[in-house]
Short mmCIF file of C-alpha atoms in Angstrom, two decimals:
data_model
loop_
_atom_site.label_atom_id
_atom_site.label_comp_id
_atom_site.label_asym_id
_atom_site.label_seq_id
_atom_site.Cartn_x
_atom_site.Cartn_y
_atom_site.Cartn_z
CA UNK A 440 59.55 126.65 17.09
CA UNK A 441 61.27 124.60 19.77
CA UNK A 442 64.16 123.01 18.80
CA UNK A 443 64.36 119.07 19.74
CA UNK A 444 66.72 118.12 22.54
CA UNK A 445 69.29 115.67 21.48
CA UNK A 446 69.83 113.00 24.23
CA UNK A 447 73.39 112.75 25.71
CA UNK A 448 74.38 109.73 27.41
CA UNK A 449 77.37 111.37 29.20
CA UNK A 450 75.04 114.00 30.98
CA UNK A 451 72.52 111.23 32.00
CA UNK A 452 75.11 109.22 33.43
CA UNK A 453 76.55 112.64 35.30
CA UNK A 454 73.33 113.14 36.58
CA UNK A 455 73.03 109.58 38.11
CA UNK A 456 76.28 109.58 39.69
CA UNK A 457 75.50 112.74 40.98
CA UNK A 458 72.34 111.51 42.36
CA UNK A 459 74.41 108.55 44.03
CA UNK A 460 76.78 110.80 45.57
CA UNK A 461 74.49 112.79 47.26
CA UNK A 462 72.49 109.86 48.79
CA UNK A 463 75.88 108.42 49.67
CA UNK A 464 76.85 111.82 51.43
CA UNK A 465 73.15 111.97 53.24
CA UNK A 466 73.32 108.25 54.34
CA UNK A 467 76.92 108.13 55.66
CA UNK A 468 76.03 111.44 57.53
CA UNK A 469 73.01 110.05 59.04
CA UNK A 470 74.73 106.75 60.24
CA UNK A 471 77.68 109.02 61.63
CA UNK A 472 75.05 110.91 64.16
CA UNK A 473 73.37 107.87 64.77
CA UNK A 474 76.51 106.25 66.09
CA UNK A 475 77.78 109.18 67.63
CA UNK A 476 74.30 109.08 69.21
CA UNK A 477 74.82 105.93 70.64
CA UNK A 478 78.12 106.37 71.63
CA UNK A 479 77.46 109.06 73.66
CA UNK A 480 74.23 107.36 75.40
CA UNK A 481 76.55 104.71 76.34
CA UNK A 482 79.50 106.96 77.73
CA UNK A 483 76.85 108.23 80.16
CA UNK A 484 75.14 105.18 80.97
CA UNK A 485 72.09 105.53 78.62
CA UNK A 486 70.11 108.90 78.41
CA UNK A 487 66.77 106.79 79.26
CA UNK A 488 68.27 104.86 82.22
CA UNK A 489 66.10 106.63 84.80
CA UNK A 490 68.98 108.31 86.91
CA UNK A 491 68.62 111.85 87.47
CA UNK A 492 71.38 113.57 86.25
CA UNK A 493 69.74 117.13 87.85
CA UNK A 494 72.60 118.91 89.95
CA UNK A 495 70.32 119.54 92.94
CA UNK A 496 68.80 115.98 92.93
CA UNK A 497 72.96 114.86 93.13
CA UNK A 498 73.61 117.27 96.08
CA UNK A 499 70.38 115.92 97.82
CA UNK A 500 71.78 112.28 97.27
CA UNK A 501 75.12 112.84 98.48
CA UNK A 502 73.50 114.80 101.48
CA UNK A 503 71.67 111.07 102.03
CA UNK A 504 74.71 109.18 101.80
CA UNK A 505 77.13 110.77 103.71
CA UNK A 506 74.34 110.85 106.57
CA UNK A 507 73.25 107.27 106.25
CA UNK A 508 75.84 105.29 104.06
CA UNK A 509 79.45 106.07 104.97
CA UNK A 510 79.27 104.02 107.92
CA UNK A 511 79.43 100.77 105.86
CA UNK A 512 80.36 101.96 102.30
CA UNK A 513 82.36 104.02 100.36
CA UNK A 514 82.73 104.69 96.63
CA UNK A 515 86.21 103.00 95.73
CA UNK A 516 86.66 100.83 99.09
CA UNK A 517 85.08 97.80 100.73
CA UNK A 518 84.22 99.14 104.14
CA UNK A 519 81.68 96.57 105.96
CA UNK A 520 79.68 96.56 102.99
CA UNK A 521 80.77 96.42 99.09
CA UNK A 522 82.27 99.62 97.47
CA UNK A 523 79.27 101.39 95.44
CA UNK A 524 81.44 102.49 92.32
CA UNK A 525 79.58 101.88 89.01
CA UNK A 526 76.61 100.27 91.38
CA UNK A 527 74.03 101.90 88.68
CA UNK A 528 75.67 99.62 86.02
CA UNK A 529 75.60 96.51 87.91
CA UNK A 530 72.21 96.08 89.26
CA UNK A 531 68.90 97.21 87.82
CA UNK A 532 67.32 100.29 89.47
CA UNK A 533 64.28 98.18 91.00
CA UNK A 534 66.66 95.77 92.28
CA UNK A 535 68.44 98.64 94.30
CA UNK A 536 65.39 100.05 95.86
CA UNK A 537 64.13 96.73 96.96
CA UNK A 538 67.57 96.25 98.50
CA UNK A 539 67.76 99.49 100.25
CA UNK A 540 64.35 99.64 101.51
CA UNK A 541 64.25 95.57 102.73
CA UNK A 542 67.50 93.76 102.33
CA UNK A 543 66.29 90.73 104.21
CA UNK A 544 63.40 90.33 102.25
CA UNK A 545 65.64 90.41 99.27
CA UNK A 546 67.64 87.96 100.61
CA UNK A 547 64.83 85.72 101.67
CA UNK A 548 63.20 85.49 98.05
CA UNK A 549 66.42 83.52 96.77
CA UNK A 550 67.82 86.28 94.77
CA UNK A 551 71.35 84.75 93.69
CA UNK A 552 73.34 88.16 93.81
CA UNK A 553 71.78 89.25 96.94
CA UNK A 554 72.55 85.73 98.66
CA UNK A 555 76.24 85.90 97.31
CA UNK A 556 76.68 89.48 99.01
CA UNK A 557 75.24 88.19 102.19
CA UNK A 558 77.60 85.00 102.67
CA UNK A 559 80.63 86.83 100.97
CA UNK A 560 80.30 89.41 103.92
CA UNK A 561 80.09 87.19 106.86
CA UNK A 562 76.09 87.13 106.51
CA UNK A 563 75.88 90.70 107.80
CA UNK A 564 72.55 92.04 107.00
CA UNK A 565 72.03 95.62 105.45
CA UNK A 566 70.04 97.82 107.67
CA UNK A 567 66.58 98.65 106.23
CA UNK A 568 65.85 102.29 105.35
CA UNK A 569 62.52 103.97 104.95
CA UNK A 570 63.51 105.86 101.63
CA UNK A 571 61.13 106.99 99.20
CA UNK A 572 61.84 105.79 95.54
CA UNK A 573 62.58 109.14 94.52
CA UNK A 574 65.29 109.30 97.59
CA UNK A 575 67.18 106.43 96.48
CA UNK A 576 67.17 107.57 93.05
CA UNK A 577 68.87 110.45 94.48
CA UNK A 578 71.70 108.60 95.92
CA UNK A 579 71.97 106.18 93.04
CA UNK A 580 72.50 109.60 91.26
CA UNK A 581 75.30 111.01 93.30
CA UNK A 582 77.17 107.58 93.09
CA UNK A 583 76.53 107.71 89.09
CA UNK A 584 78.25 111.32 89.37
CA UNK A 585 81.26 110.28 91.68
CA UNK A 586 81.62 107.29 89.79
CA UNK A 587 82.46 109.12 86.55
CA UNK A 588 85.45 110.77 88.43
CA UNK A 589 89.04 108.95 88.26
CA UNK A 590 89.57 107.17 91.60
CA UNK A 591 91.44 108.92 94.03
CA UNK A 592 94.83 107.49 95.23
CA UNK A 593 95.83 107.60 98.73
CA UNK A 594 98.86 109.82 99.70
CA UNK A 595 101.98 108.43 101.00
CA UNK A 596 101.76 107.35 104.48
CA UNK A 597 103.97 106.53 107.33
CA UNK A 598 103.70 104.48 110.36
CA UNK A 599 104.45 105.48 113.56
CA UNK A 600 105.92 103.49 116.42
CA UNK A 601 102.38 102.89 118.20
CA UNK A 602 101.11 101.69 114.84
CA UNK A 603 98.94 104.61 113.73
CA UNK A 604 99.13 106.03 110.10
CA UNK A 605 100.77 109.34 109.71
CA UNK A 606 100.39 111.22 106.42
CA UNK A 607 103.29 112.54 104.96
CA UNK A 608 104.02 115.81 102.98
CA UNK A 609 103.30 118.67 105.18
CA UNK A 610 102.71 122.10 104.30
CA UNK A 611 104.26 124.36 106.68
CA UNK A 612 107.84 125.42 106.93
CA UNK A 613 110.42 123.18 108.83
CA UNK A 614 111.43 124.08 111.96
CA UNK A 615 115.18 123.95 111.20
CA UNK A 616 114.72 126.55 108.49
CA UNK A 617 113.45 128.91 110.95
CA UNK A 618 116.34 128.03 113.22
CA UNK A 619 118.89 128.80 110.50
CA UNK A 620 117.02 132.24 109.62
CA UNK A 621 117.01 133.33 112.92
CA UNK A 622 120.81 132.42 113.86
CA UNK A 623 121.38 134.38 110.28
CA UNK A 624 119.63 137.50 111.79
CA UNK A 625 121.68 137.33 115.00
CA UNK A 626 125.04 136.71 113.04
CA UNK A 627 124.09 140.11 110.61
CA UNK A 628 123.09 142.14 113.83
CA UNK A 629 126.52 141.06 115.62
CA UNK A 630 128.49 142.20 112.28
CA UNK A 631 126.46 145.58 112.14
CA UNK A 632 127.67 145.93 116.00
CA UNK A 633 130.68 145.24 115.37
CA UNK A 634 131.28 147.80 112.61
CA UNK A 635 129.84 150.69 114.45
CA UNK A 636 132.35 149.81 117.14
CA UNK A 637 135.05 150.00 114.88
CA UNK A 638 133.62 153.24 113.45
CA UNK A 639 133.39 154.93 116.82
CA UNK A 640 136.94 153.72 117.59
CA UNK A 641 138.41 155.23 114.24
CA UNK A 642 136.65 158.56 114.64
CA UNK A 643 137.85 158.86 118.20
CA UNK A 644 141.59 158.39 117.40
CA UNK A 645 141.22 160.58 114.53
CA UNK A 646 139.33 163.35 116.71
CA UNK A 647 142.03 162.93 119.41
CA UNK A 648 145.16 163.73 117.08
CA UNK A 649 143.84 166.79 116.36
CA UNK A 650 145.15 169.96 118.29
CA UNK A 651 142.28 172.62 117.59
CA UNK A 652 139.58 170.81 119.47
CA UNK A 653 138.77 173.17 122.70
CA UNK A 654 137.93 171.84 126.25
CA UNK A 655 134.49 170.42 125.68
CA UNK A 656 135.45 168.21 122.74
CA UNK A 657 138.40 166.88 124.21
CA UNK A 658 136.26 166.13 127.33
CA UNK A 659 133.80 164.20 124.96
CA UNK A 660 136.45 162.05 122.97
CA UNK A 661 138.61 161.46 126.23
CA UNK A 662 135.81 160.41 127.96
CA UNK A 663 135.91 156.87 129.38
CA UNK A 664 132.67 154.57 129.41
CA UNK A 665 132.43 153.31 133.26
CA UNK A 666 129.98 150.40 133.19
CA UNK A 667 130.22 150.33 137.16
CA UNK A 668 129.34 153.93 137.21
CA UNK A 669 126.26 153.63 134.72
CA UNK A 670 124.85 150.71 136.71
CA UNK A 671 124.55 152.32 139.79
CA UNK A 672 123.36 155.64 138.45
CA UNK A 673 119.78 156.63 139.53
CA UNK A 674 119.01 156.89 135.66
CA UNK A 675 119.45 153.00 135.19
CA UNK A 676 118.07 151.95 138.49
CA UNK A 677 114.54 153.71 137.86
CA UNK A 678 114.76 152.04 134.53
CA UNK A 679 115.70 148.53 135.73
CA UNK A 680 112.57 148.98 138.43
CA UNK A 681 110.15 150.19 135.58
CA UNK A 682 111.24 146.97 133.29
CA UNK A 683 110.73 144.79 136.25
CA UNK A 684 107.13 145.85 137.19
CA UNK A 685 105.74 146.18 133.58
CA UNK A 686 107.34 142.46 133.12
CA UNK A 687 105.45 141.19 136.57
CA UNK A 688 102.64 143.03 135.73
CA UNK A 689 102.02 141.77 132.34
CA UNK A 690 102.52 138.35 133.51
CA UNK A 691 99.82 138.51 136.21
CA UNK A 692 97.02 139.60 133.79
CA UNK A 693 97.91 137.25 131.46
CA UNK A 694 97.57 134.85 134.23
CA UNK A 695 94.44 135.89 134.94
CA UNK A 696 92.93 136.08 131.59
CA UNK A 697 93.86 132.52 130.91
CA UNK A 698 92.11 131.02 134.40
CA UNK A 699 89.69 128.47 132.67
CA UNK A 700 91.16 128.37 129.24
CA UNK A 701 92.00 125.37 128.33
CA UNK A 702 92.95 125.64 124.22
CA UNK A 703 94.87 123.09 123.34
CA UNK A 704 94.18 120.52 125.94
CA UNK A 705 94.79 117.14 124.53
CA UNK A 706 94.14 114.76 126.89
CA UNK A 707 94.68 110.84 126.71
CA UNK A 708 91.40 108.82 126.06
CA UNK A 709 90.91 105.11 127.54
CA UNK A 710 90.78 104.02 123.81
CA UNK A 711 93.08 105.59 121.11
CA UNK A 712 90.10 106.39 118.93
CA UNK A 713 91.15 108.36 115.60
CA UNK A 714 88.70 110.96 114.14
CA UNK A 715 91.20 111.20 111.24
CA UNK A 716 90.26 107.54 110.33
CA UNK A 717 86.65 107.48 111.16
CA UNK A 718 85.87 111.53 109.96
CA UNK A 719 88.34 111.46 107.50
CA UNK A 720 89.26 108.58 105.80
CA UNK A 721 86.19 106.48 106.18
CA UNK A 722 84.22 110.04 105.81
CA UNK A 723 81.45 109.14 109.01
CA UNK A 724 79.24 111.86 109.47
CA UNK A 725 79.52 113.53 112.94
CA UNK A 726 75.71 113.12 113.96
CA UNK A 727 75.85 109.20 113.77
CA UNK A 728 77.90 108.71 116.54
CA UNK A 729 77.06 112.48 118.17
CA UNK A 730 73.19 111.44 118.04
CA UNK A 731 72.18 114.51 119.81
CA UNK A 732 73.78 117.50 118.29
CA UNK A 733 71.01 118.13 115.97
CA UNK A 734 68.30 117.73 118.81
CA UNK A 735 69.46 118.49 122.06
CA UNK A 736 71.69 120.62 124.35
CA UNK A 737 74.32 117.99 124.49
CA UNK A 738 76.18 116.18 121.68
CA UNK A 739 76.56 113.10 123.50
CA UNK A 740 79.33 110.50 123.90
CA UNK A 741 78.55 107.62 121.72
CA UNK A 742 78.07 104.40 123.46
CA UNK A 743 79.79 101.06 122.62
CA UNK A 744 76.74 99.80 121.16
CA UNK A 745 76.77 102.42 118.27
CA UNK A 746 80.59 101.28 117.89
CA UNK A 747 79.86 97.65 117.71
CA UNK A 748 77.52 98.44 114.47
CA UNK A 749 80.58 98.18 112.66
CA UNK A 750 83.23 96.42 114.90
CA UNK A 751 81.20 93.58 114.88
CA UNK A 752 82.71 92.94 111.75
CA UNK A 753 85.97 95.03 111.69
CA UNK A 754 88.25 93.73 114.30
CA UNK A 755 91.45 95.24 113.10
CA UNK A 756 92.93 98.09 111.05
CA UNK A 757 95.29 97.97 108.20
CA UNK A 758 95.05 94.30 107.24
CA UNK A 759 96.14 93.12 110.87
CA UNK A 760 95.24 89.53 111.89
CA UNK A 761 93.22 88.95 115.04
CA UNK A 762 91.39 91.24 117.21
CA UNK A 763 92.82 94.81 117.77
CA UNK A 764 93.92 95.79 121.35
CA UNK A 765 91.89 98.85 121.00
CA UNK A 766 88.85 97.05 119.34
CA UNK A 767 88.69 94.58 122.19
CA UNK A 768 88.29 97.22 124.81
CA UNK A 769 84.73 97.58 123.30
CA UNK A 770 84.14 94.06 123.50
CA UNK A 771 85.45 94.64 126.98
CA UNK A 772 83.40 97.25 127.94
CA UNK A 773 80.02 95.20 126.62
CA UNK A 774 80.86 92.13 128.31
CA UNK A 775 81.28 93.60 131.60
CA UNK A 776 78.29 96.04 131.14
CA UNK A 777 80.84 98.78 131.92
CA UNK A 778 80.48 102.65 130.04
CA UNK A 779 84.11 103.36 128.34
CA UNK A 780 85.34 106.29 130.64
CA UNK A 781 86.00 108.91 127.89
CA UNK A 782 88.02 111.84 128.91
CA UNK A 783 86.15 115.26 128.23
CA UNK A 784 88.10 117.54 126.24
CA UNK A 785 85.62 120.66 125.89
CA UNK A 786 83.97 121.92 128.95
CA UNK A 787 82.03 125.18 129.40
CA UNK A 788 81.64 126.52 133.21
CA UNK A 789 78.15 125.84 134.51
CA UNK A 790 77.44 129.49 134.44
CA UNK A 791 77.41 129.34 130.55
CA UNK A 792 74.84 127.80 128.95
CA UNK A 793 75.54 126.30 125.14
CA UNK A 794 72.67 124.54 123.09
CA UNK A 795 74.07 122.49 120.02
CA UNK A 796 70.90 122.02 118.41
CA UNK A 797 70.40 126.14 118.23
CA UNK A 798 73.65 126.20 116.66
CA UNK A 799 74.08 123.07 114.29
CA UNK A 800 70.67 122.71 113.65
CA UNK A 801 69.12 126.40 113.61
CA UNK A 802 72.19 128.49 113.00
CA UNK A 803 73.57 126.13 110.41
CA UNK A 804 77.08 125.81 111.67
CA UNK A 805 79.61 122.95 110.48
CA UNK A 806 81.42 121.23 113.37
CA UNK A 807 85.13 122.78 112.24
CA UNK A 808 83.55 126.32 113.31
CA UNK A 809 84.28 125.20 117.00
CA UNK A 810 86.10 122.06 116.90
CA UNK A 811 88.81 122.97 114.10
CA UNK A 812 89.34 120.31 111.61
CA UNK A 813 88.02 117.41 113.05
CA UNK A 814 88.61 115.25 110.44
CA UNK A 815 92.42 115.50 110.59
CA UNK A 816 92.90 114.70 114.27
CA UNK A 817 93.98 111.76 115.24
CA UNK A 818 93.90 112.62 119.12
CA UNK A 819 91.31 115.03 119.58
CA UNK A 820 92.41 118.58 121.26
CA UNK A 821 90.53 121.76 122.52
CA UNK A 822 91.23 124.16 118.80
CA UNK A 823 89.19 127.13 120.14
CA UNK A 824 89.76 129.28 123.51
CA UNK A 825 85.71 129.19 123.94
CA UNK A 826 86.32 132.38 125.89
CA UNK A 827 83.21 134.82 126.53
CA UNK A 828 85.17 137.15 123.76
CA UNK A 829 85.36 134.57 121.35
CA UNK A 830 81.55 133.83 121.60
CA UNK A 831 80.70 137.14 121.23
CA UNK A 832 83.14 138.17 118.23
CA UNK A 833 81.44 135.32 116.46
CA UNK A 834 78.01 136.75 117.43
CA UNK A 835 78.88 139.91 115.94
CA UNK A 836 80.15 138.29 112.56
CA UNK A 837 77.89 135.27 112.17
CA UNK A 838 75.24 136.62 109.49
CA UNK A 839 71.69 135.24 109.93
CA UNK A 840 70.33 133.35 107.27
CA UNK A 841 66.87 134.31 107.03
CA UNK A 842 65.72 133.58 103.28
CA UNK A 843 62.63 131.84 102.96
CA UNK A 844 61.77 132.25 106.98
CA UNK A 845 58.84 133.94 107.89
CA UNK A 846 60.06 134.29 111.32
CA UNK A 847 62.63 136.91 110.40
CA UNK A 848 60.24 138.95 107.72
CA UNK A 849 59.44 141.80 110.40
CA UNK A 850 62.87 141.74 112.44
CA UNK A 851 64.37 142.07 108.59
CA UNK A 852 62.26 145.11 107.82
CA UNK A 853 63.15 146.75 110.93
CA UNK A 854 67.00 146.02 110.60
CA UNK A 855 67.00 147.37 107.29
CA UNK A 856 65.34 150.76 108.08
CA UNK A 857 68.35 151.59 110.31
CA UNK A 858 71.25 149.57 108.81
CA UNK A 859 72.24 148.74 105.46
CA UNK A 860 74.47 146.01 106.61
CA UNK A 861 73.50 142.10 106.67
CA UNK A 862 71.58 141.33 109.60
CA UNK A 863 74.04 139.43 112.26
CA UNK A 864 73.19 137.42 115.41
CA UNK A 865 74.38 140.22 117.54
CA UNK A 866 71.12 142.45 115.95
CA UNK A 867 68.83 139.61 116.71
CA UNK A 868 69.90 140.14 120.64
CA UNK A 869 72.57 137.92 120.43
CA UNK A 870 74.73 139.83 122.92
CA UNK A 871 72.19 140.01 125.53
CA UNK A 872 73.48 138.50 128.95
CA UNK A 873 70.32 136.38 129.42
CA UNK A 874 71.31 134.66 126.19
CA UNK A 875 74.08 132.54 128.29
CA UNK A 876 74.04 133.51 131.57
CA UNK A 877 70.40 132.66 133.33
#
């Protein structure tokens, strides 16, 4: 027989409070999760902003930006055009795409923002780029990624007497310290020599006072050093002639090996052009000025017209007023229809053939491999010796990138049968005389 269940107001109230607490806790957790998701989306610029976040796309955008945009734009600084930090938040993507593809059309349409930019930057029209929407998106993705990084602060600089900016805080050992170390070593050697002389003097006096020395020992103890006799001796004369002959031969051989070698050559140029400013600070790609480096044998020297792409707007350096004297030389060359007579720094003999496109485009070498840290040079100098031995060593050590290139498939197969080492330029005939001399 079932027992009747007694109704308990206290238990019913407890159940109601429990249900209310659980529902409130669930609602609190859900609202916190929604708020966190919204905050994360806001911090990242919105998950649905249409900008790719794939590292490969960002890397492709970085390459496009550095090859085409750094002449006029930087991330954090105004150059010819505005700084592009947070551009993805300032303008919508369709506007950015339209402006990059045809800025003149956007300006002529009366767009307020485009017209304001046009007037603010001396009515300079941006070059239209034949980029696809995907390529422009990759550039915007790169700019977005760079915008999340803190802005870099410039290193302390000092101004030299000729108005150029010199970076401070070198990492090398100061020459004064090296001099101090050398002087200290000489002092130590002099003290050691003095101690040895004193020891010999004391021992000689001690032995001279002994009575049990035989005649041979007495001759040694009482023997006096005769400098004149030593200098006139056949042994010393033969040794001196040998040393003199060796020094002369070494000097002649070294001189012969340096014929035609101009490593360190740093001529003065007609215009004080600074690669440190243009390629380093402004990050202008080398191919923008040296247009033939990927397509022809010669890298070619830029004409004044290329310089004027920027210097129609930039007419001074470091906020100075008026026309810079060095930039004025570019205007003078154009007004007089005269080329700028740059002094050639790197010059191979006529008997040697060198092709820039073969090394840069096919071989994938960076400019710094042969020219050194060019982005650090105010005045360019010849970094490498550019000798035959230097080139041959490079061919012996440089590996060939054969990945995804069917041209090398058979060569790699034959190479792997006789060697376990990676395939180098030497294995592809890079040491044959006719490669460079024909």
